Structures are given as structure tokens and as C-alpha cells.
mmCIF file of C-alpha atoms in Angstrom:
data_model
loop_
_atom_site.group_PDB
_atom_site.id
_atom_site.type_symbol
_atom_site.label_atom_id
_atom_site.label_comp_id
_atom_site.label_asym_id
_atom_site.label_seq_id
_atom_site.Cartn_x
_atom_site.Cartn_y
_atom_site.Cartn_z
ATOM 1 C CA MET A 29 4.802 -24.405 -16.319
ATOM 2 C CA THR A 30 4.783 -27.385 -14.002
ATOM 3 C CA GLN A 31 2.170 -28.673 -11.626
ATOM 4 C CA ARG A 32 3.689 -28.602 -8.157
ATOM 5 C CA GLU A 33 3.019 -27.397 -4.710
ATOM 6 C CA THR A 34 4.030 -23.800 -4.422
ATOM 7 C CA SER A 35 6.054 -22.172 -1.701
ATOM 8 C CA ASN A 36 2.778 -21.041 -0.161
ATOM 9 C CA GLY A 37 1.539 -24.617 0.097
ATOM 10 C CA GLU A 38 -1.075 -24.077 -2.586
ATOM 11 C CA LEU A 39 -1.569 -26.354 -5.539
ATOM 12 C CA GLY A 40 -1.254 -24.760 -8.923
ATOM 13 C CA SER A 41 1.102 -23.892 -11.703
ATOM 14 C CA GLU A 42 3.808 -21.319 -11.271
ATOM 15 C CA PRO A 43 2.665 -18.358 -13.364
ATOM 16 C CA ASP A 44 4.852 -16.218 -15.566
ATOM 17 C CA PRO A 45 6.955 -14.192 -13.106
ATOM 18 C CA ARG A 46 6.133 -11.019 -14.992
ATOM 19 C CA PHE A 47 2.476 -11.469 -14.088
ATOM 20 C CA SER A 48 3.352 -12.016 -10.440
ATOM 21 C CA TYR A 49 5.530 -8.925 -10.466
ATOM 22 C CA ALA A 50 2.684 -6.909 -11.980
ATOM 23 C CA ASN A 51 0.330 -8.205 -9.299
ATOM 24 C CA GLU A 52 2.833 -7.237 -6.622
ATOM 25 C CA ARG A 53 3.293 -3.757 -8.077
ATOM 26 C CA THR A 54 -0.451 -3.234 -8.182
ATOM 27 C CA PHE A 55 -0.674 -4.210 -4.511
ATOM 28 C CA LEU A 56 2.070 -1.742 -3.635
ATOM 29 C CA ALA A 57 0.356 0.986 -5.638
ATOM 30 C CA TRP A 58 -2.859 0.502 -3.654
ATOM 31 C CA ASN A 59 -0.928 0.765 -0.407
ATOM 32 C CA ARG A 60 0.761 3.954 -1.563
ATOM 33 C CA THR A 61 -2.712 5.305 -2.245
ATOM 34 C CA ALA A 62 -3.782 4.254 1.241
ATOM 35 C CA LEU A 63 -0.820 6.047 2.796
ATOM 36 C CA ALA A 64 -1.584 9.155 0.767
ATOM 37 C CA LEU A 65 -5.141 9.083 2.094
ATOM 38 C CA VAL A 66 -3.771 8.870 5.632
ATOM 39 C CA ALA A 67 -1.642 11.942 5.060
ATOM 40 C CA ALA A 68 -4.522 13.771 3.407
ATOM 41 C CA GLY A 69 -6.921 12.886 6.210
ATOM 42 C CA LEU A 70 -4.522 14.024 8.906
ATOM 43 C CA GLY A 71 -3.798 17.174 6.970
ATOM 44 C CA ALA A 72 -7.499 17.929 6.749
ATOM 45 C CA THR A 73 -7.965 17.582 10.500
ATOM 46 C CA SER A 74 -5.063 19.850 11.398
ATOM 47 C CA LEU A 75 -4.393 22.272 8.543
ATOM 48 C CA LEU A 76 -7.896 23.296 7.531
ATOM 49 C CA PRO A 77 -9.484 26.265 9.313
ATOM 50 C CA GLN A 78 -12.100 25.565 11.938
ATOM 51 C CA PHE A 79 -15.551 25.476 10.377
ATOM 52 C CA LYS A 80 -18.835 26.597 11.833
ATOM 53 C CA VAL A 81 -19.997 23.012 11.614
ATOM 54 C CA ALA A 82 -18.939 21.237 14.793
ATOM 55 C CA GLY A 83 -16.247 18.677 13.999
ATOM 56 C CA GLY A 84 -16.147 19.807 10.403
ATOM 57 C CA ARG A 85 -12.498 18.972 9.914
ATOM 58 C CA ARG A 86 -12.996 15.502 11.348
ATOM 59 C CA LEU A 87 -15.945 14.989 9.044
ATOM 60 C CA ILE A 88 -13.562 15.481 6.128
ATOM 61 C CA GLY A 89 -10.447 13.802 7.447
ATOM 62 C CA VAL A 90 -11.700 10.717 9.253
ATOM 63 C CA PRO A 91 -13.453 9.141 6.224
ATOM 64 C CA LEU A 92 -10.272 9.558 4.200
ATOM 65 C CA ILE A 93 -8.226 7.737 6.812
ATOM 66 C CA VAL A 94 -10.802 4.954 7.114
ATOM 67 C CA LEU A 95 -10.865 4.635 3.334
ATOM 68 C CA GLY A 96 -7.086 4.226 3.371
ATOM 69 C CA ALA A 97 -7.297 1.377 5.873
ATOM 70 C CA LEU A 98 -10.011 -0.381 3.881
ATOM 71 C CA LEU A 99 -8.039 -0.019 0.663
ATOM 72 C CA SER A 100 -4.952 -1.547 2.221
ATOM 73 C CA LEU A 101 -6.875 -4.549 3.538
ATOM 74 C CA ALA A 102 -8.805 -5.011 0.315
ATOM 75 C CA SER A 103 -5.654 -4.775 -1.798
ATOM 76 C CA TYR A 104 -4.094 -7.723 0.019
ATOM 77 C CA ARG A 105 -7.217 -9.783 -0.580
ATOM 78 C CA ARG A 106 -7.140 -8.714 -4.209
ATOM 79 C CA TRP A 107 -3.483 -9.745 -4.517
ATOM 80 C CA GLN A 108 -4.295 -13.169 -3.071
ATOM 81 C CA ASP A 109 -7.238 -13.677 -5.413
ATOM 82 C CA ASN A 110 -5.156 -12.674 -8.435
ATOM 83 C CA GLU A 111 -2.287 -14.990 -7.483
ATOM 84 C CA ARG A 112 -4.682 -17.890 -7.002
ATOM 85 C CA ALA A 113 -6.399 -17.201 -10.318
ATOM 86 C CA MET A 114 -3.079 -17.047 -12.154
ATOM 87 C CA ARG A 115 -1.862 -20.273 -10.572
ATOM 88 C CA LEU A 116 -5.078 -22.097 -11.440
ATOM 89 C CA GLY A 117 -5.324 -20.596 -14.900
ATOM 90 C CA GLN A 118 -8.640 -18.910 -14.122
ATOM 91 C CA PRO A 119 -9.715 -15.492 -15.336
ATOM 92 C CA LEU A 120 -9.115 -12.584 -12.976
ATOM 93 C CA ARG A 121 -12.173 -11.362 -11.143
ATOM 94 C CA ARG A 122 -13.351 -7.835 -11.664
ATOM 95 C CA SER A 123 -11.944 -5.341 -9.148
ATOM 96 C CA TYR A 124 -14.123 -2.773 -7.432
ATOM 97 C CA LEU A 125 -11.299 -1.052 -5.598
ATOM 98 C CA GLY A 126 -11.117 1.720 -8.147
ATOM 99 C CA LEU A 127 -14.827 2.390 -7.847
ATOM 100 C CA ALA A 128 -14.601 2.375 -4.049
ATOM 101 C CA LEU A 129 -11.737 4.843 -4.162
ATOM 102 C CA ALA A 130 -13.563 7.162 -6.550
ATOM 103 C CA VAL A 131 -16.760 7.071 -4.487
ATOM 104 C CA GLY A 132 -14.852 7.656 -1.261
ATOM 105 C CA ILE A 133 -12.897 10.630 -2.539
ATOM 106 C CA ALA A 134 -15.967 12.112 -4.205
ATOM 107 C CA SER A 135 -17.925 11.756 -0.971
ATOM 108 C CA ALA A 136 -15.170 13.464 0.994
ATOM 109 C CA ALA A 137 -15.115 16.262 -1.565
ATOM 110 C CA VAL A 138 -18.881 16.757 -1.298
ATOM 111 C CA ILE A 139 -18.685 16.843 2.498
ATOM 112 C CA ALA A 140 -15.823 19.332 2.303
ATOM 113 C CA ALA A 141 -17.771 21.531 -0.081
ATOM 114 C CA ILE A 142 -20.843 21.551 2.180
ATOM 115 C CA VAL A 143 -18.808 22.226 5.324
ATOM 116 C CA ALA A 144 -16.827 24.977 3.617
ATOM 117 C CA ALA A 145 -19.974 26.558 2.221
ATOM 118 C CA LEU A 146 -21.410 26.862 5.728
ATOM 119 C CA GLY A 147 -18.472 29.050 6.644
ATOM 120 C CA THR A 148 -15.593 29.145 9.074
ATOM 121 C CA ARG A 149 -15.398 30.403 12.601
ATOM 122 C CA GLY A 150 -14.435 34.028 12.946
ATOM 123 C CA MET B 7 22.355 -4.530 -46.446
ATOM 124 C CA THR B 8 23.062 -6.802 -43.511
ATOM 125 C CA ASP B 9 20.368 -8.129 -41.222
ATOM 126 C CA PRO B 10 20.633 -6.749 -37.690
ATOM 127 C CA SER B 11 21.736 -9.482 -35.350
ATOM 128 C CA PRO B 12 20.215 -9.748 -31.913
ATOM 129 C CA SER B 13 22.282 -8.549 -29.011
ATOM 130 C CA ALA B 14 24.243 -11.287 -27.290
ATOM 131 C CA GLU B 15 22.679 -10.183 -24.009
ATOM 132 C CA THR B 16 19.067 -10.369 -25.209
ATOM 133 C CA PRO B 17 17.412 -13.646 -24.223
ATOM 134 C CA PRO B 18 15.367 -15.557 -26.806
ATOM 135 C CA ASP B 19 11.647 -14.896 -26.825
ATOM 136 C CA ASP B 20 10.756 -18.441 -25.857
ATOM 137 C CA ILE B 21 12.467 -18.212 -22.466
ATOM 138 C CA GLU B 22 10.308 -16.869 -19.632
ATOM 139 C CA VAL B 23 12.713 -14.200 -18.422
ATOM 140 C CA PRO B 24 11.112 -11.421 -16.429
ATOM 141 C CA GLY B 25 13.571 -8.954 -17.854
ATOM 142 C CA LEU B 26 13.254 -5.538 -16.333
ATOM 143 C CA ALA B 27 9.942 -6.281 -14.600
ATOM 144 C CA GLY B 28 11.878 -7.194 -11.469
ATOM 145 C CA GLN B 29 13.613 -3.833 -11.432
ATOM 146 C CA ARG B 30 10.287 -2.069 -11.863
ATOM 147 C CA THR B 31 9.063 -4.006 -8.852
ATOM 148 C CA ASP B 32 12.122 -2.920 -6.870
ATOM 149 C CA LEU B 33 11.354 0.683 -7.759
ATOM 150 C CA ALA B 34 7.742 0.153 -6.672
ATOM 151 C CA TRP B 35 8.995 -1.015 -3.274
ATOM 152 C CA SER B 36 11.178 2.095 -3.011
ATOM 153 C CA ARG B 37 8.269 4.364 -3.873
ATOM 154 C CA THR B 38 6.110 2.628 -1.293
ATOM 155 C CA ALA B 39 8.839 2.981 1.318
ATOM 156 C CA LEU B 40 8.972 6.697 0.564
ATOM 157 C CA ALA B 41 5.206 6.985 0.915
ATOM 158 C CA ALA B 42 5.341 5.157 4.243
ATOM 159 C CA SER B 43 8.077 7.498 5.461
ATOM 160 C CA VAL B 44 6.040 10.545 4.534
ATOM 161 C CA ALA B 45 2.937 9.165 6.236
ATOM 162 C CA GLY B 46 4.972 8.352 9.336
ATOM 163 C CA ALA B 47 6.435 11.846 9.401
ATOM 164 C CA VAL B 48 2.986 13.426 9.084
ATOM 165 C CA ILE B 49 1.700 11.301 11.958
ATOM 166 C CA LEU B 50 4.719 12.138 14.073
ATOM 167 C CA ARG B 51 4.425 15.852 13.449
ATOM 168 C CA ARG B 52 0.722 15.873 14.241
ATOM 169 C CA LEU B 53 1.424 13.860 17.373
ATOM 170 C CA TRP B 54 3.990 16.178 18.862
ATOM 171 C CA GLU B 55 2.499 19.506 17.830
ATOM 172 C CA HIS B 56 -1.193 19.110 18.387
ATOM 173 C CA VAL B 57 -1.899 16.375 20.902
ATOM 174 C CA ASN B 58 -2.144 16.766 24.619
ATOM 175 C CA PRO B 59 0.499 14.823 26.558
ATOM 176 C CA ASN B 60 -1.725 12.059 27.833
ATOM 177 C CA ASN B 61 -2.402 8.429 27.165
ATOM 178 C CA GLY B 62 -3.310 9.308 23.597
ATOM 179 C CA ARG B 63 0.256 10.277 22.803
ATOM 180 C CA LEU B 64 1.549 7.041 24.301
ATOM 181 C CA ILE B 65 -0.892 4.916 22.342
ATOM 182 C CA VAL B 66 -0.193 6.654 19.046
ATOM 183 C CA SER B 67 3.571 6.528 19.601
ATOM 184 C CA THR B 68 3.344 2.807 20.259
ATOM 185 C CA LEU B 69 1.274 2.232 17.148
ATOM 186 C CA LEU B 70 3.677 4.300 15.075
ATOM 187 C CA GLY B 71 6.644 2.365 16.429
ATOM 188 C CA VAL B 72 5.069 -1.030 15.828
ATOM 189 C CA GLY B 73 3.915 -0.037 12.355
ATOM 190 C CA GLY B 74 7.370 1.288 11.541
ATOM 191 C CA ILE B 75 9.057 -1.916 12.680
ATOM 192 C CA VAL B 76 6.712 -4.075 10.620
ATOM 193 C CA TRP B 77 7.318 -1.850 7.590
ATOM 194 C CA VAL B 78 11.076 -2.140 8.034
ATOM 195 C CA THR B 79 10.900 -5.947 8.108
ATOM 196 C CA ALA B 80 8.897 -5.977 4.894
ATOM 197 C CA LEU B 81 11.269 -3.529 3.220
ATOM 198 C CA THR B 82 14.297 -5.495 4.391
ATOM 199 C CA TRP B 83 12.943 -8.536 2.589
ATOM 200 C CA ALA B 84 12.235 -6.437 -0.493
ATOM 201 C CA HIS B 85 15.732 -5.026 -0.719
ATOM 202 C CA ALA B 86 17.399 -8.310 0.180
ATOM 203 C CA THR B 87 15.687 -10.009 -2.758
ATOM 204 C CA ALA B 88 16.283 -7.207 -5.228
ATOM 205 C CA ARG B 89 18.329 -8.157 -8.265
ATOM 206 C CA THR B 90 19.747 -6.245 -11.202
ATOM 207 C CA THR B 91 19.822 -9.218 -13.572
ATOM 208 C CA LEU B 92 17.332 -10.079 -16.251
ATOM 209 C CA GLU B 93 16.371 -13.166 -14.283
ATOM 210 C CA GLY B 94 14.730 -10.820 -11.803
ATOM 211 C CA ARG B 95 14.077 -10.829 -8.081
ATOM 212 C CA ARG B 96 12.413 -13.376 -5.903
ATOM 213 C CA ILE B 97 8.646 -13.274 -6.248
ATOM 214 C CA ALA B 98 6.903 -11.993 -3.133
ATOM 215 C CA ASP B 99 5.074 -14.492 -0.974
ATOM 216 C CA LYS B 100 2.101 -13.638 1.174
ATOM 217 C CA THR B 101 4.232 -13.071 4.304
ATOM 218 C CA ALA B 102 6.006 -9.988 2.994
ATOM 219 C CA LEU B 103 2.886 -8.453 1.532
ATOM 220 C CA ARG B 104 0.861 -9.278 4.610
ATOM 221 C CA ARG B 105 3.362 -7.269 6.650
ATOM 222 C CA VAL B 106 2.840 -4.314 4.333
ATOM 223 C CA THR B 107 -0.916 -4.529 4.862
ATOM 224 C CA ILE B 108 -0.556 -4.846 8.632
ATOM 225 C CA ALA B 109 1.862 -1.931 8.859
ATOM 226 C CA THR B 110 -0.274 0.310 6.660
ATOM 227 C CA THR B 111 -3.373 -0.546 8.666
ATOM 228 C CA ILE B 112 -1.527 0.249 11.911
ATOM 229 C CA PHE B 113 -0.537 3.626 10.461
ATOM 230 C CA CYS B 114 -4.186 4.217 9.555
ATOM 231 C CA LEU B 115 -5.242 3.359 13.094
ATOM 232 C CA ALA B 116 -2.671 5.729 14.579
ATOM 233 C CA ALA B 117 -3.835 8.491 12.252
ATOM 234 C CA LEU B 118 -7.470 7.788 13.106
ATOM 235 C CA ILE B 119 -6.792 8.156 16.824
ATOM 236 C CA LEU B 120 -4.911 11.390 16.188
ATOM 237 C CA ALA B 121 -7.740 12.741 14.076
ATOM 238 C CA ILE B 122 -10.300 12.032 16.792
ATOM 239 C CA LEU B 123 -8.273 13.304 19.742
ATOM 240 C CA PRO B 124 -8.797 16.945 20.675
ATOM 241 C CA ALA B 125 -6.055 19.248 19.463
ATOM 242 C CA GLU B 126 -3.890 21.184 21.853
ATOM 243 C CA ASN B 127 -4.473 24.942 21.506
#
């Protein structure tokens, strides 16, 4: 690997292209997850029955959509950090995206369970 | 017993050849494009079936159009740089991936507006 200015104007060594490809694929995977959350959130707001709780469907769907947006933004930052670390030969920082996704989905599931338990409108 | 000779097409181990990693990345772009199409279709269906014809429909349509255009530009780059050789594709720079993030976020915003707007009964 050679020390030269990269196409992005950053100093650092060009990493193994396989590592850059893996970083890129991980970024794309997070964005696919974000898009799936968008579809799931919209589906919740329109396909679920109306609950007795006012705005129950929005309570389930809106957090999913917001989580999707946050994941997409965070994944780009994560991709940048990984690229920089690889170019500078530094260890990759720990990612909390997986934890955020798990907490978000679990929270939406708990909200859905509570709303569903309170019943639907006749 | 003869020793198996390496294939003439297999590069030596000491050469940094991405091999099939580039093709896996191409497939990842295709999967992401499919996911974006599905999300766009869901937004479009929700827009035209459940939203009152008011400013909300105009705003969401605009967001969907802008997000779709940005996605197409990112995907155009992805497919233009795709390669089937062992040397692989061009490595993505921040511009292409930034467009993906912007487009996905725009889709999220359009979906959020749709989710908040009252449904047409």
C-alpha cells in the first residue's frame, strides 16, 4: 500500500479493496434495513385495524419510520469512520447500530402489544 | 499421483485482487435498488389510496420524485462501475453513498408525512 492522497482528498493508505467492498456492502445492508422499516411503518399505519387507543397505528408506525431515517444517516457516518480507520491503519470502532435497531424494534413491538391488548374499535 | 496445478485463471495469493467481492457488491446494489423500489411503491400506493387530495399529496409526491431521482443517480453510478472481472469494480466514494443516504432519508420523510396525515375514509 502506498501513502498518497486519496480520491476523497484524505491522507492515508489505500486499503485492500476487499475491505472497502465489505464496508460498502454493510452500508447498503443498513439502508435496505432502513427501507424495510419505512415499508413496515407505513404498513402499520394503513393496514392495521383501528385501535381503541387514539392514534394507535401511528404510535406503532411512526417510530419505525423515524428509526429507518436514523439508521440511514448513522450508516453513512459509520461507513466514513470505517473507511478512515482502514486508510489510517487504525482499529475499527465499535458499532452500536445493531443495538439501536434491536431496541427500536423491540420498543415498537411492546407498543404494538399494549395497543393491541387494549382492543380495537368495533 | 500428480500434484494438482493451479488454474491458469487463478491469481497468485500475493496479489491484492478483490476477486468476486466486487460482484457481491454489485449484487448488494441490486438488492438495495429492489428495496428502494418496494419502499417507493408502498409510499405511492399509500399516497393515492388513503390521502386527501390537498397540499399533503403534492408535498409527498415531490419528495418521492426527488428521492427517486437521487436514487437513480446513485444506482447509475453503481451499474456503470460494475465489472465482471476479478479485478473488481471501482470502489465507491462518499458522493455515491451520500446520495443513497439522502434518497433514503427523503423516502423516510415522505413516509413520515403520510403516516401523520389523516387517512381518507
